[in-house]
Amino acid sequence: MLLEVGIAQFTVDRVAEKAGIAKGTIYNYYETKNNILAKLGGKALNLLHQAFEEQADKEEAYIDKFKSICYAHYQYAKKYPAYSELIYHIEKLEFN
């Protein structure tokens, strides 16, 4: 859902509609929309970390590892723009 609409258009109502469940059901698992975004942020960071490791493991020299990680970040941002946006904005989330 987040990948389809981005953070600005991401709502619990949309998630519920897409899942075909009542909005209240989502709140049984997550207190707030920010809690959902935090969970997705964890997934986003795991994917990014995996991309970094895969690229860095291909190189021997540290400068080449660094270049590979930079390239991996660029590729990640192109492939997952909504996740990239989420990672950059996650520190602004407020939790109950």
CSV table of N, CA and C in Angstrom, one decimal:
chain,number,residue,atom,x,y,z
A,1,MET,N,0.8,-1.2,0.0
A,1,MET,CA,0.0,0.0,0.0
A,1,MET,C,0.9,1.3,0.0
A,2,LEU,N,1.8,1.3,0.9
A,2,LEU,CA,2.7,2.5,1.0
A,2,LEU,C,3.4,2.7,-0.3
A,3,LEU,N,3.9,1.6,-0.9
A,3,LEU,CA,4.6,1.7,-2.2
A,3,LEU,C,3.7,2.2,-3.3
A,4,GLU,N,2.5,2.0,-3.2
A,4,GLU,CA,1.5,2.5,-4.2
A,4,GLU,C,1.2,4.0,-4.1
A,5,VAL,N,1.0,4.4,-2.9
A,5,VAL,CA,0.5,5.8,-2.7
A,5,VAL,C,1.5,6.8,-2.0
A,6,GLY,N,2.5,6.3,-1.4
A,6,GLY,CA,3.5,7.2,-0.7
A,6,GLY,C,2.9,7.6,0.7
A,7,ILE,N,3.8,8.2,1.4
A,7,ILE,CA,3.5,8.6,2.8
A,7,ILE,C,2.3,9.6,2.9
A,8,ALA,N,2.3,10.6,2.1
A,8,ALA,CA,1.3,11.6,2.2
A,8,ALA,C,-0.1,11.1,2.0
A,9,GLN,N,-0.3,10.1,1.2
A,9,GLN,CA,-1.6,9.5,0.9
A,9,GLN,C,-1.9,8.2,1.6
A,10,PHE,N,-1.0,7.8,2.5
A,10,PHE,CA,-1.1,6.6,3.3
A,10,PHE,C,-2.0,6.8,4.5
A,11,THR,N,-3.2,6.1,4.5
A,11,THR,CA,-4.1,6.3,5.6
A,11,THR,C,-4.6,4.9,6.1
A,12,VAL,N,-5.0,4.8,7.3
A,12,VAL,CA,-5.5,3.6,7.9
A,12,VAL,C,-6.8,3.2,7.1
A,13,ASP,N,-7.6,4.2,6.7
A,13,ASP,CA,-8.8,3.9,5.9
A,13,ASP,C,-8.4,3.2,4.6
A,14,ARG,N,-7.4,3.6,3.9
A,14,ARG,CA,-6.9,3.0,2.7
A,14,ARG,C,-6.4,1.6,2.9
A,15,VAL,N,-5.7,1.4,4.0
A,15,VAL,CA,-5.2,0.1,4.3
A,15,VAL,C,-6.3,-0.9,4.6
A,16,ALA,N,-7.3,-0.4,5.4
A,16,ALA,CA,-8.4,-1.3,5.7
A,16,ALA,C,-9.2,-1.6,4.4
A,17,GLU,N,-9.4,-0.6,3.5
A,17,GLU,CA,-10.1,-0.9,2.3
A,17,GLU,C,-9.4,-1.9,1.4
A,18,LYS,N,-8.1,-1.7,1.3
A,18,LYS,CA,-7.3,-2.6,0.5
A,18,LYS,C,-7.3,-4.0,1.0
A,19,ALA,N,-7.3,-4.1,2.3
A,19,ALA,CA,-7.3,-5.4,3.0
A,19,ALA,C,-8.6,-6.1,3.1
A,20,GLY,N,-9.7,-5.2,2.8
A,20,GLY,CA,-11.0,-5.7,2.9
A,20,GLY,C,-11.5,-6.0,4.3
A,21,ILE,N,-11.0,-5.2,5.3
A,21,ILE,CA,-11.3,-5.4,6.7
A,21,ILE,C,-11.8,-4.1,7.3
A,22,ALA,N,-12.4,-4.1,8.4
A,22,ALA,CA,-12.8,-2.9,9.1
A,22,ALA,C,-11.6,-2.2,9.7
A,23,LYS,N,-11.7,-0.9,9.7
A,23,LYS,CA,-10.6,0.0,10.2
A,23,LYS,C,-10.3,-0.4,11.6
A,24,GLY,N,-11.3,-0.7,12.4
A,24,GLY,CA,-11.1,-1.0,13.8
A,24,GLY,C,-10.2,-2.3,14.0
A,25,THR,N,-10.3,-3.2,13.0
A,25,THR,CA,-9.5,-4.4,13.1
A,25,THR,C,-8.0,-4.0,13.1
A,26,ILE,N,-7.6,-3.1,12.3
A,26,ILE,CA,-6.2,-2.6,12.2
A,26,ILE,C,-5.8,-2.1,13.5
A,27,TYR,N,-6.6,-1.4,14.2
A,27,TYR,CA,-6.3,-0.8,15.5
A,27,TYR,C,-6.2,-1.8,16.6
A,28,ASN,N,-6.6,-3.1,16.3
A,28,ASN,CA,-6.4,-4.2,17.3
A,28,ASN,C,-4.9,-4.6,17.3
A,29,TYR,N,-4.2,-4.3,16.2
A,29,TYR,CA,-2.8,-4.6,16.0
A,29,TYR,C,-1.8,-3.5,16.1
A,30,TYR,N,-2.3,-2.3,15.7
A,30,TYR,CA,-1.5,-1.1,15.7
A,30,TYR,C,-2.2,0.0,16.4
A,31,GLU,N,-1.6,0.7,17.3
A,31,GLU,CA,-2.3,1.8,18.0
A,31,GLU,C,-2.6,3.0,17.1
A,32,THR,N,-1.6,3.3,16.2
A,32,THR,CA,-1.7,4.5,15.4
A,32,THR,C,-1.2,4.2,14.0
A,33,LYS,N,-1.5,5.1,13.1
A,33,LYS,CA,-0.9,5.1,11.8
A,33,LYS,C,0.7,5.1,11.8
A,34,ASN,N,1.2,5.9,12.8
A,34,ASN,CA,2.6,5.9,12.9
A,34,ASN,C,3.2,4.6,13.3
A,35,ASN,N,2.5,3.8,14.1
A,35,ASN,CA,3.0,2.5,14.5
A,35,ASN,C,3.1,1.6,13.2
A,36,ILE,N,2.1,1.7,12.3
A,36,ILE,CA,2.2,1.0,11.1
A,36,ILE,C,3.4,1.4,10.3
A,37,LEU,N,3.6,2.7,10.2
A,37,LEU,CA,4.7,3.3,9.4
A,37,LEU,C,6.0,2.8,10.0
A,38,ALA,N,6.1,2.7,11.3
A,38,ALA,CA,7.3,2.3,12.0
A,38,ALA,C,7.6,0.8,11.6
A,39,LYS,N,6.6,0.0,11.6
A,39,LYS,CA,6.7,-1.4,11.2
A,39,LYS,C,7.2,-1.5,9.8
A,40,LEU,N,6.6,-0.7,8.9
A,40,LEU,CA,7.0,-0.7,7.5
A,40,LEU,C,8.5,-0.1,7.4
A,41,GLY,N,8.8,0.8,8.2
A,41,GLY,CA,10.1,1.4,8.2
A,41,GLY,C,11.2,0.3,8.5
A,42,GLY,N,10.9,-0.6,9.5
A,42,GLY,CA,11.8,-1.7,9.8
A,42,GLY,C,12.0,-2.5,8.5
A,43,LYS,N,10.9,-2.8,7.8
A,43,LYS,CA,11.0,-3.6,6.6
A,43,LYS,C,11.9,-2.8,5.6
A,44,ALA,N,11.6,-1.6,5.4
A,44,ALA,CA,12.4,-0.7,4.5
A,44,ALA,C,13.9,-0.7,4.8
A,45,LEU,N,14.2,-0.6,6.1
A,45,LEU,CA,15.6,-0.6,6.5
A,45,LEU,C,16.3,-2.0,6.3
A,46,ASN,N,15.5,-3.0,6.5
A,46,ASN,CA,16.1,-4.4,6.3
A,46,ASN,C,16.4,-4.6,4.8
A,47,LEU,N,15.5,-4.1,4.0
A,47,LEU,CA,15.8,-4.2,2.5
A,47,LEU,C,17.0,-3.4,2.1
A,48,LEU,N,17.1,-2.2,2.7
A,48,LEU,CA,18.3,-1.4,2.4
A,48,LEU,C,19.6,-2.0,2.9
A,49,HIS,N,19.5,-2.5,4.1
A,49,HIS,CA,20.7,-3.2,4.6
A,49,HIS,C,21.1,-4.4,3.8
A,50,GLN,N,20.1,-5.1,3.4
A,50,GLN,CA,20.4,-6.3,2.5
A,50,GLN,C,21.1,-5.9,1.2
A,51,ALA,N,20.6,-4.8,0.6
A,51,ALA,CA,21.2,-4.3,-0.6
A,51,ALA,C,22.6,-3.8,-0.4
A,52,PHE,N,22.9,-3.1,0.7
A,52,PHE,CA,24.2,-2.7,1.1
A,52,PHE,C,25.2,-3.9,1.2
A,53,GLU,N,24.7,-4.9,1.9
A,53,GLU,CA,25.6,-6.1,2.2
A,53,GLU,C,25.9,-6.8,0.9
A,54,GLU,N,24.9,-7.0,0.0
A,54,GLU,CA,25.1,-7.7,-1.2
A,54,GLU,C,26.1,-7.0,-2.1
A,55,GLN,N,26.0,-5.7,-2.2
A,55,GLN,CA,26.9,-4.9,-3.0
A,55,GLN,C,28.3,-4.9,-2.4
A,56,ALA,N,28.4,-4.6,-1.1
A,56,ALA,CA,29.7,-4.5,-0.4
A,56,ALA,C,30.5,-5.9,-0.5
A,57,ASP,N,29.7,-7.0,-0.4
A,57,ASP,CA,30.4,-8.3,-0.4
A,57,ASP,C,31.0,-8.6,-1.8
A,58,LYS,N,30.7,-7.9,-2.8
A,58,LYS,CA,31.3,-8.1,-4.1
A,58,LYS,C,32.7,-7.5,-4.3
A,59,GLU,N,33.0,-6.6,-3.3
A,59,GLU,CA,34.3,-5.8,-3.5
A,59,GLU,C,35.2,-6.2,-2.4
A,60,GLU,N,36.5,-6.0,-2.6
A,60,GLU,CA,37.6,-6.2,-1.7
A,60,GLU,C,38.1,-4.9,-1.0
A,61,ALA,N,38.4,-4.0,-1.8
A,61,ALA,CA,38.9,-2.7,-1.3
A,61,ALA,C,37.8,-1.9,-0.7
A,62,TYR,N,38.2,-1.2,0.4
A,62,TYR,CA,37.2,-0.4,1.1
A,62,TYR,C,36.6,0.7,0.3
A,63,ILE,N,37.4,1.4,-0.6
A,63,ILE,CA,36.8,2.4,-1.4
A,63,ILE,C,35.8,1.9,-2.4
A,64,ASP,N,36.1,0.7,-2.9
A,64,ASP,CA,35.2,0.0,-3.8
A,64,ASP,C,33.9,-0.4,-3.1
A,65,LYS,N,34.0,-0.9,-1.9
A,65,LYS,CA,32.9,-1.2,-1.1
A,65,LYS,C,32.0,0.0,-0.9
A,66,PHE,N,32.6,1.2,-0.5
A,66,PHE,CA,31.9,2.4,-0.3
A,66,PHE,C,31.2,2.8,-1.6
A,67,LYS,N,31.8,2.8,-2.7
A,67,LYS,CA,31.2,3.1,-4.0
A,67,LYS,C,30.0,2.2,-4.3
A,68,SER,N,30.2,0.9,-4.0
A,68,SER,CA,29.1,-0.1,-4.2
A,68,SER,C,27.9,0.2,-3.3
A,69,ILE,N,28.2,0.6,-2.1
A,69,ILE,CA,27.1,0.9,-1.2
A,69,ILE,C,26.3,2.2,-1.7
A,70,CYS,N,27.1,3.1,-2.1
A,70,CYS,CA,26.4,4.4,-2.7
A,70,CYS,C,25.6,4.0,-3.8
A,71,TYR,N,26.1,3.2,-4.7
A,71,TYR,CA,25.3,2.8,-5.9
A,71,TYR,C,24.1,2.0,-5.4
A,72,ALA,N,24.2,1.1,-4.5
A,72,ALA,CA,23.1,0.3,-3.9
A,72,ALA,C,22.0,1.2,-3.4
A,73,HIS,N,22.4,2.3,-2.7
A,73,HIS,CA,21.5,3.2,-2.2
A,73,HIS,C,20.7,3.9,-3.3
A,74,TYR,N,21.4,4.3,-4.3
A,74,TYR,CA,20.8,5.0,-5.5
A,74,TYR,C,19.8,4.0,-6.1
A,75,GLN,N,20.2,2.8,-6.3
A,75,GLN,CA,19.3,1.8,-6.9
A,75,GLN,C,18.0,1.5,-6.1
A,76,TYR,N,18.3,1.5,-4.8
A,76,TYR,CA,17.2,1.3,-3.8
A,76,TYR,C,16.2,2.4,-3.9
A,77,ALA,N,16.7,3.6,-3.9
A,77,ALA,CA,15.8,4.8,-4.0
A,77,ALA,C,15.0,4.8,-5.3
A,78,LYS,N,15.6,4.3,-6.3
A,78,LYS,CA,14.8,4.3,-7.6
A,78,LYS,C,13.8,3.2,-7.6
A,79,LYS,N,14.1,2.0,-7.0
A,79,LYS,CA,13.2,0.9,-6.9
A,79,LYS,C,12.1,1.0,-5.9
A,80,TYR,N,12.4,1.7,-4.7
A,80,TYR,CA,11.5,1.8,-3.6
A,80,TYR,C,11.4,3.3,-3.2
A,81,PRO,N,10.9,4.2,-4.0
A,81,PRO,CA,10.8,5.6,-3.6
A,81,PRO,C,10.0,5.8,-2.4
A,82,ALA,N,8.9,5.1,-2.2
A,82,ALA,CA,8.1,5.4,-1.0
A,82,ALA,C,8.9,4.9,0.3
A,83,TYR,N,9.6,3.8,0.2
A,83,TYR,CA,10.4,3.3,1.3
A,83,TYR,C,11.5,4.3,1.6
A,84,SER,N,12.1,4.8,0.6
A,84,SER,CA,13.2,5.8,0.8
A,84,SER,C,12.7,7.0,1.5
A,85,GLU,N,11.5,7.5,1.1
A,85,GLU,CA,10.9,8.6,1.7
A,85,GLU,C,10.6,8.3,3.2
A,86,LEU,N,10.1,7.1,3.4
A,86,LEU,CA,9.8,6.7,4.8
A,86,LEU,C,11.0,6.7,5.7
A,87,ILE,N,12.1,6.2,5.2
A,87,ILE,CA,13.3,6.1,6.0
A,87,ILE,C,13.8,7.6,6.3
A,88,TYR,N,13.7,8.5,5.4
A,88,TYR,CA,14.2,9.8,5.6
A,88,TYR,C,13.2,10.6,6.6
A,89,HIS,N,12.0,10.2,6.7
A,89,HIS,CA,11.1,10.9,7.5
A,89,HIS,C,10.7,10.2,8.8
A,90,ILE,N,11.2,9.0,9.0
A,90,ILE,CA,10.8,8.2,10.2
A,90,ILE,C,11.1,8.8,11.5
A,91,GLU,N,12.2,9.6,11.6
A,91,GLU,CA,12.6,10.2,12.8
A,91,GLU,C,11.6,11.2,13.3
A,92,LYS,N,10.7,11.7,12.4
A,92,LYS,CA,9.7,12.7,12.7
A,92,LYS,C,8.4,12.1,13.3
A,93,LEU,N,8.3,10.7,13.2
A,93,LEU,CA,7.1,10.1,13.7
A,93,LEU,C,7.0,10.2,15.2
A,94,GLU,N,5.8,10.4,15.6
A,94,GLU,CA,5.5,10.5,17.1
A,94,GLU,C,4.7,9.2,17.5
A,95,PHE,N,5.1,8.6,18.6
A,95,PHE,CA,4.4,7.4,19.0
A,95,PHE,C,3.7,7.7,20.4
A,96,ASN,N,2.7,6.9,20.6
A,96,ASN,CA,2.0,7.0,21.9
A,96,ASN,C,2.6,6.1,22.9
